[in-house]
Amino acid sequence: MAIADRHLADDEELVHVARQHWTVLVGEFAVLVLVLAVVGAGLWFMPWNEEWSTVAALAIGGVAALATIVFCLVPMLRWATTVYVLTTQRLMTKEGIVSKQGRSMPLTRVNDVSYNISLWERLMRYGTLSVQSASENESMTLQRVPRPQWFQAEIYRQVSSAQTPGYPSAPSA
């Protein structure tokens, strides 16, 4: 996913864009399977020779559609619109389906980047990054970041580049 040039400063280049890890969507997939199983069972065991059966089938379908939208589609859209962006000058988070929220931290103010990876997260190759800035009140937590150790190293590379003139800042993919 490319970030439009209008979001970048004139002398700023995009280094890396990341979404949250796909495991965020596992719960939504389980809910979808559960909704489909309940709908299938409801329609299977419904007596179709009754005059109310068509109305009941439509009601089951409507409730299933509503549950799918609320518990599956909305979280998937939230995942798709949440991105972590690293440029040559700042670290940004952008999120939101209808209303948008964003946060930006200049790389020149970054003091510390730490990561936390549990055993499960290590197996699935994601983790949490905590970015501390020069201000005590300002920190940024990036949840479920794919390849957090690589992302941490890339942030440090860009911080060094932003703080040291002439330091190479080319992205290392």
PDB file of C-alpha atoms in Angstrom:
ATOM      1  CA  MET A   1       0.000   0.000   0.000  1.00  0.00           C
ATOM      2  CA  ALA A   2       1.594   3.246  -1.087  1.00  0.00           C
ATOM      3  CA  ILE A   3       1.109   6.439   0.816  1.00  0.00           C
ATOM      4  CA  ALA A   4       0.106   9.336  -1.397  1.00  0.00           C
ATOM      5  CA  ASP A   5       2.787  11.945  -1.997  1.00  0.00           C
ATOM      6  CA  ARG A   6       0.521  14.575  -0.471  1.00  0.00           C
ATOM      7  CA  HIS A   7       1.152  12.991   2.954  1.00  0.00           C
ATOM      8  CA  LEU A   8       4.933  13.343   2.614  1.00  0.00           C
ATOM      9  CA  ALA A   9       7.079  16.454   2.901  1.00  0.00           C
ATOM     10  CA  ASP A  10       9.088  17.609  -0.109  1.00  0.00           C
ATOM     11  CA  ASP A  11      12.377  16.102   1.093  1.00  0.00           C
ATOM     12  CA  GLU A  12      10.808  13.021   2.689  1.00  0.00           C
ATOM     13  CA  GLU A  13      10.871   9.506   1.232  1.00  0.00           C
ATOM     14  CA  LEU A  14       8.814   6.473   2.097  1.00  0.00           C
ATOM     15  CA  VAL A  15      10.895   3.703   3.692  1.00  0.00           C
ATOM     16  CA  HIS A  16       8.407   1.084   4.881  1.00  0.00           C
ATOM     17  CA  VAL A  17       4.642   0.602   5.245  1.00  0.00           C
ATOM     18  CA  ALA A  18       3.246  -2.172   7.447  1.00  0.00           C
ATOM     19  CA  ARG A  19      -0.198  -3.377   8.443  1.00  0.00           C
ATOM     20  CA  GLN A  20      -0.945  -5.293  11.572  1.00  0.00           C
ATOM     21  CA  HIS A  21      -0.221  -9.002  11.284  1.00  0.00           C
ATOM     22  CA  TRP A  22      -2.907 -11.158   9.659  1.00  0.00           C
ATOM     23  CA  THR A  23      -3.518 -12.984  12.945  1.00  0.00           C
ATOM     24  CA  VAL A  24      -5.672 -10.011  13.953  1.00  0.00           C
ATOM     25  CA  LEU A  25      -8.306 -11.473  11.626  1.00  0.00           C
ATOM     26  CA  VAL A  26      -8.325 -15.022  13.046  1.00  0.00           C
ATOM     27  CA  GLY A  27     -11.093 -14.186  15.524  1.00  0.00           C
ATOM     28  CA  GLU A  28     -13.203 -12.636  12.785  1.00  0.00           C
ATOM     29  CA  PHE A  29     -12.780 -15.743  10.641  1.00  0.00           C
ATOM     30  CA  ALA A  30     -13.870 -17.932  13.582  1.00  0.00           C
ATOM     31  CA  VAL A  31     -16.967 -15.753  14.067  1.00  0.00           C
ATOM     32  CA  LEU A  32     -17.787 -16.044  10.368  1.00  0.00           C
ATOM     33  CA  VAL A  33     -17.527 -19.841  10.502  1.00  0.00           C
ATOM     34  CA  LEU A  34     -19.714 -19.893  13.636  1.00  0.00           C
ATOM     35  CA  VAL A  35     -22.365 -17.666  12.003  1.00  0.00           C
ATOM     36  CA  LEU A  36     -22.410 -19.883   8.909  1.00  0.00           C
ATOM     37  CA  ALA A  37     -22.726 -23.022  11.065  1.00  0.00           C
ATOM     38  CA  VAL A  38     -25.602 -21.561  13.081  1.00  0.00           C
ATOM     39  CA  VAL A  39     -27.408 -20.397   9.934  1.00  0.00           C
ATOM     40  CA  GLY A  40     -26.888 -23.764   8.262  1.00  0.00           C
ATOM     41  CA  ALA A  41     -28.172 -25.635  11.306  1.00  0.00           C
ATOM     42  CA  GLY A  42     -31.142 -23.301  11.648  1.00  0.00           C
ATOM     43  CA  LEU A  43     -32.135 -23.733   8.030  1.00  0.00           C
ATOM     44  CA  TRP A  44     -31.494 -27.494   8.078  1.00  0.00           C
ATOM     45  CA  PHE A  45     -33.715 -28.184  11.076  1.00  0.00           C
ATOM     46  CA  MET A  46     -36.469 -25.720  10.162  1.00  0.00           C
ATOM     47  CA  PRO A  47     -39.797 -27.300   9.220  1.00  0.00           C
ATOM     48  CA  TRP A  48     -40.289 -26.025   5.655  1.00  0.00           C
ATOM     49  CA  ASN A  49     -43.921 -27.112   5.390  1.00  0.00           C
ATOM     50  CA  GLU A  50     -45.093 -24.365   7.812  1.00  0.00           C
ATOM     51  CA  GLU A  51     -46.432 -21.067   6.456  1.00  0.00           C
ATOM     52  CA  TRP A  52     -44.054 -19.029   8.642  1.00  0.00           C
ATOM     53  CA  SER A  53     -40.928 -20.872   7.479  1.00  0.00           C
ATOM     54  CA  THR A  54     -40.099 -18.409   4.684  1.00  0.00           C
ATOM     55  CA  VAL A  55     -40.307 -15.454   7.088  1.00  0.00           C
ATOM     56  CA  ALA A  56     -38.175 -17.331   9.629  1.00  0.00           C
ATOM     57  CA  ALA A  57     -35.568 -18.164   6.959  1.00  0.00           C
ATOM     58  CA  LEU A  58     -35.405 -14.493   5.934  1.00  0.00           C
ATOM     59  CA  ALA A  59     -35.078 -13.472   9.590  1.00  0.00           C
ATOM     60  CA  ILE A  60     -32.236 -15.943  10.118  1.00  0.00           C
ATOM     61  CA  GLY A  61     -30.526 -14.641   6.983  1.00  0.00           C
ATOM     62  CA  GLY A  62     -30.971 -11.019   8.088  1.00  0.00           C
ATOM     63  CA  VAL A  63     -29.550 -11.669  11.557  1.00  0.00           C
ATOM     64  CA  ALA A  64     -26.653 -13.583   9.978  1.00  0.00           C
ATOM     65  CA  ALA A  65     -25.939 -10.719   7.569  1.00  0.00           C
ATOM     66  CA  LEU A  66     -26.014  -8.187  10.408  1.00  0.00           C
ATOM     67  CA  ALA A  67     -23.728 -10.341  12.578  1.00  0.00           C
ATOM     68  CA  THR A  68     -21.330 -10.794   9.661  1.00  0.00           C
ATOM     69  CA  ILE A  69     -21.151  -7.049   9.056  1.00  0.00           C
ATOM     70  CA  VAL A  70     -20.701  -6.118  12.718  1.00  0.00           C
ATOM     71  CA  PHE A  71     -18.344  -8.907  13.795  1.00  0.00           C
ATOM     72  CA  CYS A  72     -16.439  -9.612  10.560  1.00  0.00           C
ATOM     73  CA  LEU A  73     -16.600  -6.835   7.986  1.00  0.00           C
ATOM     74  CA  VAL A  74     -16.040  -3.875  10.321  1.00  0.00           C
ATOM     75  CA  PRO A  75     -12.969  -5.424  12.018  1.00  0.00           C
ATOM     76  CA  MET A  76     -11.564  -6.391   8.616  1.00  0.00           C
ATOM     77  CA  LEU A  77     -11.988  -2.820   7.378  1.00  0.00           C
ATOM     78  CA  ARG A  78     -10.377  -1.544  10.588  1.00  0.00           C
ATOM     79  CA  TRP A  79      -7.405  -3.869   9.954  1.00  0.00           C
ATOM     80  CA  ALA A  80      -7.148  -2.810   6.309  1.00  0.00           C
ATOM     81  CA  THR A  81      -7.111   0.883   7.180  1.00  0.00           C
ATOM     82  CA  THR A  82      -4.574   0.676  10.021  1.00  0.00           C
ATOM     83  CA  VAL A  83      -1.037   1.216   8.752  1.00  0.00           C
ATOM     84  CA  TYR A  84       2.343   1.967  10.272  1.00  0.00           C
ATOM     85  CA  VAL A  85       4.474   4.189   8.069  1.00  0.00           C
ATOM     86  CA  LEU A  86       8.211   4.825   8.358  1.00  0.00           C
ATOM     87  CA  THR A  87       9.697   7.606   6.270  1.00  0.00           C
ATOM     88  CA  THR A  88      13.133   9.177   6.221  1.00  0.00           C
ATOM     89  CA  GLN A  89      11.907  11.838   8.670  1.00  0.00           C
ATOM     90  CA  ARG A  90       9.122  10.385  10.833  1.00  0.00           C
ATOM     91  CA  LEU A  91       7.170   7.416  12.086  1.00  0.00           C
ATOM     92  CA  MET A  92       3.404   7.584  11.539  1.00  0.00           C
ATOM     93  CA  THR A  93       0.315   5.606  12.389  1.00  0.00           C
ATOM     94  CA  LYS A  94      -2.835   6.033  10.339  1.00  0.00           C
ATOM     95  CA  GLU A  95      -6.171   4.400  11.048  1.00  0.00           C
ATOM     96  CA  GLY A  96      -9.870   4.827  10.527  1.00  0.00           C
ATOM     97  CA  ILE A  97     -12.656   3.659   8.268  1.00  0.00           C
ATOM     98  CA  VAL A  98     -14.891   6.727   8.023  1.00  0.00           C
ATOM     99  CA  SER A  99     -13.163   9.174  10.326  1.00  0.00           C
ATOM    100  CA  LYS A 100      -9.382   9.107  10.154  1.00  0.00           C
ATOM    101  CA  GLN A 101      -6.876   9.346  12.971  1.00  0.00           C
ATOM    102  CA  GLY A 102      -3.165   9.687  12.635  1.00  0.00           C
ATOM    103  CA  ARG A 103      -0.118  10.228  14.763  1.00  0.00           C
ATOM    104  CA  SER A 104       3.357  11.239  13.761  1.00  0.00           C
ATOM    105  CA  MET A 105       6.677  11.240  15.613  1.00  0.00           C
ATOM    106  CA  PRO A 106       9.746  12.939  14.140  1.00  0.00           C
ATOM    107  CA  LEU A 107      12.705  10.567  14.005  1.00  0.00           C
ATOM    108  CA  THR A 108      14.971  13.232  15.471  1.00  0.00           C
ATOM    109  CA  ARG A 109      13.015  12.916  18.740  1.00  0.00           C
ATOM    110  CA  VAL A 110      13.132   9.106  19.015  1.00  0.00           C
ATOM    111  CA  ASN A 111      15.146   7.984  22.041  1.00  0.00           C
ATOM    112  CA  ASP A 112      14.323   4.309  22.366  1.00  0.00           C
ATOM    113  CA  VAL A 113      12.608   1.558  20.386  1.00  0.00           C
ATOM    114  CA  SER A 114      11.865  -1.666  22.226  1.00  0.00           C
ATOM    115  CA  TYR A 115       9.958  -4.755  21.240  1.00  0.00           C
ATOM    116  CA  ASN A 116       8.003  -7.390  23.098  1.00  0.00           C
ATOM    117  CA  ILE A 117       7.474 -10.827  21.568  1.00  0.00           C
ATOM    118  CA  SER A 118       5.763 -13.733  23.332  1.00  0.00           C
ATOM    119  CA  LEU A 119       6.403 -17.348  22.333  1.00  0.00           C
ATOM    120  CA  TRP A 120       3.246 -17.455  20.196  1.00  0.00           C
ATOM    121  CA  GLU A 121       4.118 -14.135  18.566  1.00  0.00           C
ATOM    122  CA  ARG A 122       7.618 -15.412  17.875  1.00  0.00           C
ATOM    123  CA  LEU A 123       6.201 -18.475  16.130  1.00  0.00           C
ATOM    124  CA  MET A 124       3.841 -16.287  14.091  1.00  0.00           C
ATOM    125  CA  ARG A 125       6.556 -13.639  13.463  1.00  0.00           C
ATOM    126  CA  TYR A 126       4.939 -10.541  14.910  1.00  0.00           C
ATOM    127  CA  GLY A 127       5.238  -8.465  18.049  1.00  0.00           C
ATOM    128  CA  THR A 128       4.704  -5.101  19.709  1.00  0.00           C
ATOM    129  CA  LEU A 129       7.025  -2.134  19.230  1.00  0.00           C
ATOM    130  CA  SER A 130       7.226   0.661  21.809  1.00  0.00           C
ATOM    131  CA  VAL A 131       8.791   3.874  20.564  1.00  0.00           C
ATOM    132  CA  GLN A 132       9.821   6.461  23.167  1.00  0.00           C
ATOM    133  CA  SER A 133      10.552  10.050  22.243  1.00  0.00           C
ATOM    134  CA  ALA A 134      12.515  12.840  23.869  1.00  0.00           C
ATOM    135  CA  SER A 135       9.337  14.000  25.611  1.00  0.00           C
ATOM    136  CA  GLU A 136       8.323  11.957  28.661  1.00  0.00           C
ATOM    137  CA  ASN A 137       4.640  12.136  27.709  1.00  0.00           C
ATOM    138  CA  GLU A 138       5.097  11.071  24.123  1.00  0.00           C
ATOM    139  CA  SER A 139       5.353   7.418  23.203  1.00  0.00           C
ATOM    140  CA  MET A 140       3.961   5.304  20.412  1.00  0.00           C
ATOM    141  CA  THR A 141       2.965   1.639  20.630  1.00  0.00           C
ATOM    142  CA  LEU A 142       2.656  -0.349  17.438  1.00  0.00           C
ATOM    143  CA  GLN A 143       0.624  -3.522  18.025  1.00  0.00           C
ATOM    144  CA  ARG A 144       1.083  -6.772  16.090  1.00  0.00           C
ATOM    145  CA  VAL A 145       3.848  -5.536  13.814  1.00  0.00           C
ATOM    146  CA  PRO A 146       5.154  -8.146  11.361  1.00  0.00           C
ATOM    147  CA  ARG A 147       8.905  -8.744  11.766  1.00  0.00           C
ATOM    148  CA  PRO A 148       9.300  -6.389  14.770  1.00  0.00           C
ATOM    149  CA  GLN A 149      13.066  -6.877  15.154  1.00  0.00           C
ATOM    150  CA  TRP A 150      13.649  -5.914  11.520  1.00  0.00           C
ATOM    151  CA  PHE A 151      11.288  -2.931  11.867  1.00  0.00           C
ATOM    152  CA  GLN A 152      13.119  -1.835  15.046  1.00  0.00           C
ATOM    153  CA  ALA A 153      16.466  -2.009  13.225  1.00  0.00           C
ATOM    154  CA  GLU A 154      15.047  -0.036  10.296  1.00  0.00           C
ATOM    155  CA  ILE A 155      13.727   2.653  12.639  1.00  0.00           C
ATOM    156  CA  TYR A 156      17.181   2.936  14.246  1.00  0.00           C
ATOM    157  CA  ARG A 157      18.769   3.134  10.783  1.00  0.00           C
ATOM    158  CA  GLN A 158      16.453   5.998   9.830  1.00  0.00           C
ATOM    159  CA  VAL A 159      16.948   7.722  13.215  1.00  0.00           C
ATOM    160  CA  SER A 160      20.724   7.634  12.676  1.00  0.00           C
ATOM    161  CA  SER A 161      20.241   8.985   9.188  1.00  0.00           C
ATOM    162  CA  ALA A 162      17.947  11.791  10.379  1.00  0.00           C
ATOM    163  CA  GLN A 163      20.294  12.778  13.220  1.00  0.00           C
ATOM    164  CA  THR A 164      23.578  12.425  11.295  1.00  0.00           C
ATOM    165  CA  PRO A 165      23.964  14.363   8.048  1.00  0.00           C
ATOM    166  CA  GLY A 166      25.536  12.246   5.324  1.00  0.00           C
ATOM    167  CA  TYR A 167      24.527   8.933   6.917  1.00  0.00           C
ATOM    168  CA  PRO A 168      23.053   6.620   4.237  1.00  0.00           C
ATOM    169  CA  SER A 169      19.270   6.410   4.510  1.00  0.00           C
ATOM    170  CA  ALA A 170      18.383   4.064   1.688  1.00  0.00           C
ATOM    171  CA  PRO A 171      15.733   1.535   2.644  1.00  0.00           C
ATOM    172  CA  SER A 172      17.089  -1.979   3.045  1.00  0.00           C
ATOM    173  CA  ALA A 173      13.794  -3.745   2.215  1.00  0.00           C
TER     174      ALA A 173
END
